[in-house]
XYZ file of C-alpha atoms in Angstrom:
250
model
C 0.000 0.000 0.000
C 1.425 3.376 -0.972
C 0.725 5.735 1.930
C 2.333 8.812 0.367
C -0.013 11.400 -1.098
C 0.981 13.735 -3.857
C 2.818 16.912 -2.897
C 6.236 17.950 -1.710
C 7.651 17.314 1.766
C 7.268 20.593 3.632
C 10.196 19.789 5.916
C 12.689 19.230 3.121
C 14.200 22.686 3.425
C 17.027 24.453 5.202
C 16.240 23.414 8.784
C 19.108 21.678 10.627
C 19.229 17.937 10.184
C 20.012 15.316 12.779
C 23.743 14.618 13.070
C 24.477 11.178 11.643
C 27.149 8.654 12.441
C 29.015 6.521 9.946
C 27.187 3.285 10.618
C 24.968 3.666 7.564
C 21.732 3.167 9.516
C 18.535 4.805 8.349
C 17.503 8.069 9.945
C 14.849 7.338 12.626
C 11.370 8.668 12.059
C 11.500 9.962 15.638
C 14.525 10.687 17.768
C 14.680 12.357 21.155
C 18.169 13.455 22.248
C 18.647 14.495 25.852
C 15.122 15.836 26.142
C 14.131 17.510 29.387
C 10.740 18.867 30.398
C 9.867 20.484 33.690
C 6.909 22.357 35.128
C 7.004 25.064 37.749
C 5.119 24.244 40.940
C 5.265 27.177 43.323
C 8.892 27.863 44.171
C 10.280 24.652 42.693
C 10.152 22.614 39.479
C 8.664 19.211 38.787
C 11.089 17.310 36.558
C 9.013 15.118 34.238
C 11.551 14.200 31.539
C 15.271 13.979 32.345
C 17.779 13.525 29.523
C 15.253 11.335 27.724
C 16.593 9.500 24.661
C 14.585 7.482 22.157
C 14.770 6.399 18.522
C 11.960 4.786 16.536
C 12.576 3.561 13.002
C 10.137 3.553 10.100
C 7.759 0.601 10.310
C 8.411 0.087 14.026
C 5.642 -0.039 16.647
C 6.727 0.832 20.188
C 4.595 0.485 23.321
C 4.827 3.130 26.043
C 3.850 1.608 29.391
C 4.001 3.616 32.609
C 1.746 4.362 35.583
C -0.428 7.451 35.678
C 1.588 10.540 36.537
C 4.852 9.147 35.188
C 4.887 11.516 32.211
C 3.403 9.521 29.322
C 1.269 12.410 28.093
C 4.184 14.819 28.413
C 6.387 12.507 26.363
C 3.726 12.235 23.644
C 3.176 16.002 23.644
C 6.902 16.708 23.300
C 7.350 14.057 20.610
C 4.297 15.461 18.805
C 5.619 19.050 18.982
C 2.667 20.148 21.106
C 5.127 21.189 23.825
C 8.699 22.416 23.511
C 11.347 20.639 25.576
C 13.279 22.714 28.086
C 16.485 21.114 26.840
C 17.518 18.580 24.226
C 16.143 18.133 20.732
C 13.300 16.378 18.937
C 13.987 15.168 15.402
C 11.190 14.148 13.047
C 12.582 12.296 10.051
C 15.993 13.788 10.820
C 14.765 17.391 10.956
C 15.382 19.298 14.191
C 12.073 20.693 15.424
C 13.643 22.961 18.031
C 14.871 25.334 15.344
C 11.372 25.799 13.908
C 9.147 28.743 14.732
C 5.527 28.175 15.805
C 4.329 28.167 12.184
C 7.001 25.646 11.246
C 6.105 23.362 14.139
C 2.432 23.551 13.195
C 3.286 22.712 9.589
C 5.429 19.767 10.659
C 2.671 18.445 12.919
C 0.172 18.708 10.074
C 2.437 17.065 7.514
C 4.582 14.596 9.438
C 2.731 13.548 12.599
C -0.584 11.773 13.109
C -2.421 11.607 16.439
C -4.910 9.046 17.746
C -6.525 9.492 21.144
C -8.591 7.303 23.459
C -11.721 9.085 22.237
C -12.011 9.281 18.467
C -12.793 13.055 18.187
C -14.544 12.581 14.842
C -16.619 15.510 13.615
C -20.232 14.363 14.136
C -21.761 16.305 11.246
C -19.480 14.716 8.633
C -19.372 11.208 7.200
C -16.495 8.800 7.744
C -15.119 9.671 4.312
C -15.411 13.409 4.934
C -13.681 13.119 8.324
C -10.684 11.523 6.611
C -10.771 14.094 3.816
C -10.610 17.016 6.243
C -6.882 16.992 7.149
C -5.973 16.425 3.506
C -7.969 19.429 2.354
C -6.498 21.561 5.149
C -3.125 20.556 3.769
C -4.218 21.800 0.358
C -4.982 18.588 -1.539
C -7.626 18.677 -4.239
C -11.027 17.478 -3.028
C -11.163 14.669 -5.590
C -7.733 13.357 -4.605
C -8.638 13.601 -0.912
C -11.859 11.667 -1.498
C -10.051 8.939 -3.433
C -7.460 8.527 -0.701
C -10.152 8.496 1.994
C -11.979 5.686 0.234
C -8.695 3.802 -0.170
C -7.983 4.074 3.550
C -11.522 3.062 4.502
C -11.234 0.008 2.280
C -7.903 -0.868 3.877
C -9.511 -0.588 7.324
C -12.391 -2.824 6.108
C -14.872 0.051 6.316
C -15.578 0.700 2.641
C -19.302 0.144 3.085
C -19.392 2.653 5.967
C -17.938 5.594 4.018
C -21.202 7.555 3.953
C -22.074 6.897 7.605
C -21.738 9.553 10.276
C -19.947 8.733 13.571
C -23.230 8.199 15.442
C -24.030 5.406 12.973
C -20.742 3.593 13.622
C -19.729 1.242 16.420
C -16.952 2.222 18.817
C -14.435 0.069 16.992
C -15.480 1.460 13.633
C -15.174 5.023 14.905
C -11.653 4.359 16.150
C -10.624 2.781 12.848
C -11.889 5.903 11.061
C -9.840 7.998 13.523
C -6.737 5.951 12.694
C -7.346 6.386 8.973
C -7.748 10.125 9.498
C -4.479 10.251 11.473
C -2.506 8.767 8.576
C -4.382 10.531 5.767
C -1.488 12.917 5.120
C 1.071 10.077 5.150
C 2.969 11.183 8.259
C 6.358 9.844 9.283
C 5.174 9.329 12.850
C 1.962 8.136 14.509
C 1.414 8.943 18.193
C -1.429 7.192 19.994
C -2.648 7.695 23.563
C -4.663 4.690 24.760
C -6.252 4.182 21.317
C -8.113 1.051 22.477
C -8.843 2.202 26.040
C -12.594 2.628 25.497
C -13.086 -0.673 23.681
C -13.928 -4.179 24.844
C -11.023 -6.689 24.617
C -12.121 -8.334 21.362
C -12.709 -5.006 19.604
C -9.466 -3.604 21.048
C -7.454 -6.412 19.458
C -9.250 -5.966 16.150
C -8.521 -2.229 16.124
C -4.886 -2.801 17.073
C -4.536 -5.374 14.276
C -5.797 -2.766 11.812
C -3.475 -0.099 13.204
C -0.426 -2.349 13.142
C -1.144 -3.545 9.602
C -1.410 0.072 8.456
C 1.919 0.929 10.112
C 3.635 -2.003 8.423
C 2.133 -1.248 5.021
C 2.856 2.483 5.072
C 6.272 2.420 6.720
C 5.489 5.030 9.340
C 6.715 4.741 12.938
C 4.321 4.455 15.880
C 4.593 5.217 19.588
C 1.539 3.926 21.437
C 0.783 4.591 25.097
C -1.296 1.756 26.515
C -2.231 -0.007 29.733
C -3.238 -3.122 27.786
C -0.290 -5.461 28.382
C -1.607 -8.076 25.940
C -1.511 -5.521 23.137
C 1.833 -4.101 24.333
C 3.368 -7.587 24.101
C 2.500 -7.685 20.400
C 4.505 -4.566 19.583
C 8.142 -4.522 18.502
C 9.460 -2.974 21.709
C 8.205 -1.766 25.068
C 9.494 1.293 26.888
C 8.665 2.935 30.207
C 9.479 6.112 32.100
C 11.558 5.766 35.237
C 12.429 8.958 37.121
C 11.968 10.908 33.913
C 14.242 8.697 31.807
C 13.112 6.387 29.003
C 14.018 2.758 29.637
C 13.502 -0.410 27.596
C 11.493 -3.165 29.298
């Protein structure tokens, strides 16, 4: 499946690239180098991320497992360029995001990063097809091209016959599969998901994860998925956790 829509890569410009070694390895879709994030609480700071390092390659699915309050959401927000780190750097496809202004970060999020949340956040007044078309048209794609790609993604997610249905006419699992299709509609390099199966029963959760993982493999994007579902986490390529603000493999 070709997940790349027509159009140039908006990040292929003069922004600093990630320094590379001589080992010939591919540039990770996501790399965090020495990332720190802290929040002021009264007269002191709460250190959430401390010299956090992470690399995720294209086609790789990584589970993020940590207790509530450990910093999972902060890590996803920093990786997704929703928050700036206080130190360190975030690279998306080898491009340093720290050097980008707010407009550049917004453009990179729109073009290179897809988000899936526990609740689908579909627009209720639009059909499944139209919900997937929306980010493509915001990007500037022609309506016809956006519609064709939306139908392709719905077919891939086994929802072709539900294209004209609004969210209220879809089951929870169907809604989440539409949300996943929407998240990858602009062919991002990186998919970030926060408990994407948290509201689903176990059977539906596994079905949705199967669809998500198949899409990641077929499109070659990288995925970081926060989850409390250990059965699903065990099916991913790697598992990481946060320990005293540092990212550790488990």
